[in-house]
mmCIF file of C-alpha atoms in Angstrom:
data_model
loop_
_atom_site.group_PDB
_atom_site.id
_atom_site.type_symbol
_atom_site.label_atom_id
_atom_site.label_comp_id
_atom_site.label_asym_id
_atom_site.label_seq_id
_atom_site.Cartn_x
_atom_site.Cartn_y
_atom_site.Cartn_z
ATOM 1 C CA MET A 10 66.275 82.074 125.447
ATOM 2 C CA ASN A 11 69.433 84.051 124.608
ATOM 3 C CA GLU A 12 72.880 83.207 123.375
ATOM 4 C CA TYR A 13 74.005 82.301 126.865
ATOM 5 C CA THR A 14 71.430 79.549 127.327
ATOM 6 C CA THR A 15 71.223 76.096 125.829
ATOM 7 C CA PRO A 16 68.316 74.067 124.425
ATOM 8 C CA GLU A 17 69.095 71.285 126.912
ATOM 9 C CA THR A 18 68.399 73.475 129.921
ATOM 10 C CA ASN A 19 65.942 75.862 128.251
ATOM 11 C CA THR A 20 66.541 78.165 131.183
ATOM 12 C CA ILE A 21 68.688 81.179 131.729
ATOM 13 C CA SER A 22 71.864 80.126 133.463
ATOM 14 C CA GLN A 23 72.752 81.711 136.774
ATOM 15 C CA PRO A 24 75.296 84.540 136.850
ATOM 16 C CA GLU A 25 78.744 83.135 136.438
ATOM 17 C CA GLY A 26 79.855 84.676 139.710
ATOM 18 C CA GLN A 27 77.581 82.170 141.449
ATOM 19 C CA THR A 28 78.358 79.096 139.407
ATOM 20 C CA PHE A 29 81.965 78.438 140.313
ATOM 21 C CA GLU A 30 84.073 78.541 143.408
ATOM 22 C CA HIS A 31 85.682 81.812 144.380
ATOM 23 C CA THR A 32 89.415 81.501 144.928
ATOM 24 C CA LYS A 33 90.770 84.099 147.319
ATOM 25 C CA GLY A 34 94.368 85.171 147.664
ATOM 26 C CA PHE A 35 97.362 84.269 145.557
ATOM 27 C CA HIS A 36 97.284 80.886 143.845
ATOM 28 C CA PRO A 37 100.567 79.248 142.695
ATOM 29 C CA PHE A 38 99.113 78.989 139.195
ATOM 30 C CA TYR A 39 99.362 82.775 138.822
ATOM 31 C CA ILE A 40 103.148 82.438 138.648
ATOM 32 C CA PHE A 41 102.778 81.479 134.955
ATOM 33 C CA PRO A 42 101.032 84.681 133.796
ATOM 34 C CA LEU A 43 103.214 86.755 136.131
ATOM 35 C CA LEU A 44 106.404 85.421 134.537
ATOM 36 C CA TYR A 45 105.005 86.268 131.120
ATOM 37 C CA VAL A 46 104.126 89.839 132.060
ATOM 38 C CA LEU A 47 107.412 90.433 133.894
ATOM 39 C CA SER A 48 109.438 89.085 130.961
ATOM 40 C CA ILE A 49 107.865 91.773 128.787
ATOM 41 C CA TYR A 50 108.182 94.730 131.156
ATOM 42 C CA LEU A 51 111.761 93.837 132.137
ATOM 43 C CA MET A 52 112.846 93.692 128.512
ATOM 44 C CA PRO A 53 114.380 97.216 128.497
ATOM 45 C CA ALA A 54 116.394 96.275 131.602
ATOM 46 C CA TYR A 55 118.009 93.102 130.333
ATOM 47 C CA LEU A 56 118.514 94.510 126.858
ATOM 48 C CA SER A 57 120.500 97.379 128.358
ATOM 49 C CA ILE A 58 122.892 94.980 130.104
ATOM 50 C CA GLN A 59 126.270 94.918 128.385
ATOM 51 C CA ILE A 60 128.355 91.753 128.718
ATOM 52 C CA GLU A 61 131.572 91.652 126.731
ATOM 53 C CA GLY A 62 131.484 89.054 123.985
ATOM 54 C CA ILE A 63 127.836 88.152 124.585
ATOM 55 C CA ASP A 64 124.940 89.400 122.473
ATOM 56 C CA LEU A 65 121.811 89.688 124.609
ATOM 57 C CA THR A 66 119.513 91.035 121.895
ATOM 58 C CA CYS A 67 118.047 87.550 121.487
ATOM 59 C CA LEU A 68 116.387 88.074 124.884
ATOM 60 C CA ILE A 69 113.782 90.132 123.069
ATOM 61 C CA PHE A 70 112.158 86.781 122.315
ATOM 62 C CA LEU A 71 112.165 85.625 125.945
ATOM 63 C CA PRO A 72 108.469 86.574 126.395
ATOM 64 C CA PHE A 73 107.577 84.090 123.667
ATOM 65 C CA ALA A 74 109.214 81.285 125.674
ATOM 66 C CA PHE A 75 107.031 82.200 128.631
ATOM 67 C CA GLY A 76 104.133 82.542 126.184
ATOM 68 C CA ILE A 77 104.545 78.891 125.203
ATOM 69 C CA LEU A 78 104.605 78.097 128.920
ATOM 70 C CA ASN A 79 101.287 79.977 129.160
ATOM 71 C CA ILE A 80 99.766 77.741 126.508
ATOM 72 C CA ILE A 81 100.976 74.550 128.212
ATOM 73 C CA ALA A 82 99.715 75.693 131.626
ATOM 74 C CA ALA A 83 96.341 76.824 130.268
ATOM 75 C CA ILE A 84 95.808 73.458 128.541
ATOM 76 C CA LYS A 85 97.024 71.301 131.422
ATOM 77 C CA PHE A 86 94.938 73.070 134.067
ATOM 78 C CA CYS A 87 91.845 73.601 131.930
ATOM 79 C CA LYS A 88 89.490 71.865 134.368
ATOM 80 C CA PRO A 89 86.033 72.881 135.664
ATOM 81 C CA GLU A 90 87.319 73.570 139.174
ATOM 82 C CA ASN A 91 89.877 76.014 137.743
ATOM 83 C CA ARG A 92 87.459 78.209 135.786
ATOM 84 C CA ASN A 93 87.682 81.029 138.306
ATOM 85 C CA ILE A 94 91.481 80.788 138.311
ATOM 86 C CA MET A 95 91.575 80.997 134.514
ATOM 87 C CA LEU A 96 89.498 84.179 134.563
ATOM 88 C CA ASN A 97 91.773 85.716 137.199
ATOM 89 C CA ALA A 98 94.849 84.788 135.141
ATOM 90 C CA ALA A 99 93.264 86.327 132.033
ATOM 91 C CA VAL A 100 92.526 89.531 133.949
ATOM 92 C CA LEU A 101 96.093 89.617 135.281
ATOM 93 C CA VAL A 102 97.573 89.401 131.777
ATOM 94 C CA LYS A 103 95.132 91.623 129.899
ATOM 95 C CA TYR A 104 94.870 94.425 132.438
ATOM 96 C CA THR A 105 98.575 94.656 133.266
ATOM 97 C CA MET A 106 99.439 94.743 129.558
ATOM 98 C CA ILE A 107 97.303 97.835 128.875
ATOM 99 C CA PRO A 108 100.208 100.299 129.468
ATOM 100 C CA PHE A 109 102.507 98.205 127.258
ATOM 101 C CA PHE A 110 100.148 98.278 124.286
ATOM 102 C CA ALA A 111 99.141 101.911 124.849
ATOM 103 C CA LEU A 112 102.725 103.203 125.006
ATOM 104 C CA GLY A 113 103.900 100.773 122.331
ATOM 105 C CA GLY A 114 101.127 101.864 119.989
ATOM 106 C CA ILE A 115 102.013 105.522 120.466
ATOM 107 C CA ALA A 116 105.725 104.805 119.936
ATOM 108 C CA ILE A 117 105.370 102.897 116.667
ATOM 109 C CA THR A 118 102.861 105.465 115.395
ATOM 110 C CA ILE A 119 105.412 108.213 116.029
ATOM 111 C CA PHE A 120 108.018 106.213 114.084
ATOM 112 C CA LEU A 121 105.558 105.877 111.205
ATOM 113 C CA LEU A 122 104.903 109.630 111.191
ATOM 114 C CA LEU A 123 108.642 110.335 111.300
ATOM 115 C CA SER A 124 109.000 108.362 108.076
ATOM 116 C CA PHE A 125 107.415 111.325 106.299
ATOM 117 C CA ILE A 126 110.399 113.480 107.264
ATOM 118 C CA PRO A 127 112.562 113.920 104.144
ATOM 119 C CA VAL A 128 115.532 112.115 105.664
ATOM 120 C CA PRO A 129 116.644 108.927 103.823
ATOM 121 C CA PHE A 130 117.236 106.966 107.035
ATOM 122 C CA MET A 131 113.812 107.709 108.530
ATOM 123 C CA ILE A 132 111.992 107.089 105.228
ATOM 124 C CA PHE A 133 113.034 103.433 105.440
ATOM 125 C CA ALA A 134 113.452 102.983 109.210
ATOM 126 C CA GLY A 135 110.054 104.426 110.174
ATOM 127 C CA PRO A 136 107.862 101.911 108.272
ATOM 128 C CA MET A 137 110.161 99.010 109.223
ATOM 129 C CA VAL A 138 109.912 99.832 112.936
ATOM 130 C CA PHE A 139 106.142 100.223 112.577
ATOM 131 C CA ILE A 140 105.713 96.846 110.845
ATOM 132 C CA PHE A 141 108.031 95.064 113.298
ATOM 133 C CA GLY A 142 106.192 96.665 116.235
ATOM 134 C CA ILE A 143 102.798 95.534 114.930
ATOM 135 C CA ILE A 144 103.981 91.956 114.342
ATOM 136 C CA TYR A 145 105.827 91.735 117.667
ATOM 137 C CA GLY A 146 102.863 93.241 119.515
ATOM 138 C CA TRP A 147 100.429 90.798 117.916
ATOM 139 C CA PHE A 148 102.489 87.801 119.042
ATOM 140 C CA VAL A 149 102.605 89.260 122.565
ATOM 141 C CA LEU A 150 98.822 89.591 122.345
ATOM 142 C CA ALA A 151 98.359 86.032 121.061
ATOM 143 C CA PHE A 152 100.599 84.408 123.682
ATOM 144 C CA GLY A 153 98.608 86.182 126.388
ATOM 145 C CA ALA A 154 95.279 84.752 125.198
ATOM 146 C CA PRO A 155 95.403 81.075 126.392
ATOM 147 C CA TYR A 156 93.893 81.772 129.821
ATOM 148 C CA THR A 157 90.941 83.628 128.370
ATOM 149 C CA ILE A 158 90.397 80.847 125.833
ATOM 150 C CA SER A 159 90.511 78.187 128.574
ATOM 151 C CA TYR A 160 88.002 80.188 130.608
ATOM 152 C CA LEU A 161 85.694 80.453 127.588
ATOM 153 C CA ARG A 162 85.971 76.732 126.895
ATOM 154 C CA LEU A 163 85.109 75.865 130.499
ATOM 155 C CA SER A 164 82.187 78.303 130.417
ATOM 156 C CA SER A 165 80.866 76.646 127.272
ATOM 157 C CA GLU A 166 81.239 73.156 128.732
ATOM 158 C CA SER A 167 79.274 74.214 131.818
ATOM 159 C CA ASN A 168 76.471 75.601 129.595
ATOM 160 C CA ALA A 169 77.137 79.139 130.844
ATOM 161 C CA LEU A 170 78.086 80.170 127.300
ATOM 162 C CA SER A 171 76.881 78.942 123.925
ATOM 163 C CA LYS A 172 79.416 77.508 121.481
ATOM 164 C CA VAL A 173 78.707 80.276 118.967
ATOM 165 C CA MET A 174 79.408 83.012 121.513
ATOM 166 C CA MET A 175 82.482 81.127 122.712
ATOM 167 C CA ILE A 176 83.890 81.230 119.170
ATOM 168 C CA VAL A 177 83.107 84.960 118.886
ATOM 169 C CA HIS A 178 84.864 85.714 122.176
ATOM 170 C CA VAL A 179 87.876 83.581 121.176
ATOM 171 C CA ILE A 180 88.238 85.449 117.866
ATOM 172 C CA LEU A 181 88.191 88.790 119.691
ATOM 173 C CA GLN A 182 91.224 87.713 121.717
ATOM 174 C CA PHE A 183 93.427 88.126 118.639
ATOM 175 C CA PHE A 184 92.573 91.757 117.879
ATOM 176 C CA PHE A 185 94.195 94.762 119.511
ATOM 177 C CA PHE A 186 91.912 96.659 121.914
ATOM 178 C CA ALA A 187 89.007 94.266 121.268
ATOM 179 C CA ASP A 188 90.655 91.624 123.475
ATOM 180 C CA VAL A 189 90.775 93.909 126.518
ATOM 181 C CA VAL A 190 87.225 95.179 125.990
ATOM 182 C CA ASP A 191 86.027 91.590 125.690
ATOM 183 C CA VAL A 192 87.755 90.507 128.914
ATOM 184 C CA MET A 193 86.206 93.514 130.658
ATOM 185 C CA PHE A 194 82.804 92.365 129.415
ATOM 186 C CA LEU A 195 83.444 88.813 130.632
ATOM 187 C CA THR A 196 84.511 89.981 134.096
ATOM 188 C CA LEU A 197 81.487 92.246 134.495
ATOM 189 C CA ARG A 198 79.190 89.469 133.294
ATOM 190 C CA ALA A 199 80.800 87.084 135.776
ATOM 191 C CA ARG A 200 80.434 89.713 138.502
ATOM 192 C CA LYS A 201 84.139 89.536 139.168
ATOM 193 C CA TRP A 202 86.679 92.360 139.470
ATOM 194 C CA LYS A 203 83.875 94.906 139.051
ATOM 195 C CA LYS A 204 85.543 97.829 140.838
ATOM 196 C CA LEU A 205 88.885 97.254 139.136
ATOM 197 C CA THR A 206 87.279 96.904 135.703
ATOM 198 C CA ILE A 207 85.119 100.019 136.060
ATOM 199 C CA THR A 208 88.125 101.980 137.368
ATOM 200 C CA LEU A 209 90.229 100.899 134.371
ATOM 201 C CA ILE A 210 87.439 101.824 131.964
ATOM 202 C CA VAL A 211 87.229 105.319 133.471
ATOM 203 C CA ILE A 212 91.027 105.742 133.389
ATOM 204 C CA CYS A 213 91.236 104.545 129.764
ATOM 205 C CA VAL A 214 88.422 106.861 128.642
ATOM 206 C CA ILE A 215 89.936 109.890 130.411
ATOM 207 C CA SER A 216 93.407 109.086 129.028
ATOM 208 C CA ALA A 217 92.053 108.680 125.488
ATOM 209 C CA LEU A 218 90.156 111.985 125.692
ATOM 210 C CA ALA A 219 93.230 113.757 127.062
ATOM 211 C CA PHE A 220 95.433 112.273 124.326
ATOM 212 C CA PHE A 221 93.097 113.225 121.467
ATOM 213 C CA THR A 222 92.576 116.686 122.979
ATOM 214 C CA PHE A 223 96.366 117.126 123.046
ATOM 215 C CA ILE A 224 96.664 115.997 119.412
ATOM 216 C CA ILE A 225 93.828 118.248 118.191
ATOM 217 C CA TYR A 226 95.217 121.198 120.161
ATOM 218 C CA ASN A 227 98.646 120.836 118.571
ATOM 219 C CA ILE A 228 97.179 120.428 115.080
ATOM 220 C CA VAL A 229 95.082 123.580 115.483
ATOM 221 C CA ARG A 230 98.071 125.398 116.920
ATOM 222 C CA ALA A 231 100.276 124.311 114.000
ATOM 223 C CA PHE A 232 97.835 125.681 111.421
ATOM 224 C CA ALA A 233 96.918 128.793 113.412
#
């Protein structure tokens, strides 16, 4: 008996891909995670809009409004028949947000490195941008977690996941990088989105190797 079985059944549960209904096509529920993702990626567009006498910088917090909507939707529709939908919504949010966190992480790291330049403005601005970026990014991460948490709760209630492992998976949703890796694990275990997940893993590995190769090359070149 492993962590994904329960004493009541004393048997290994069937693969999750066979335990709940498969929902094909677009479901209206996916509008909630889509609005959240779009509100984040469209941020540069509506922040660049200039309207005389109106300050639109407050729109930077618009994703959090949709994030609260995510929480409400995930709680309201957290029902056994929606377990598959919750997993799909979690995949939609986590996978589409990979470029945002990858590029955002590189950007704030560059700002932190620029703080070492002996220019008074950058000495103070660099760390401030880095800290703000980390905090803002974490809230974006947290508001994108409700669908995964609802999926985990439903999996635990159906005895497909032990309560201990459910807690472990929930905790991982609030750590950068670990949340995406965990969702990838959950999709592969559920035998869902296999091709997409494997493709993303390959792309992420190749991109990471290319990035670190570029960094090492430039460091060696600088000291050569």
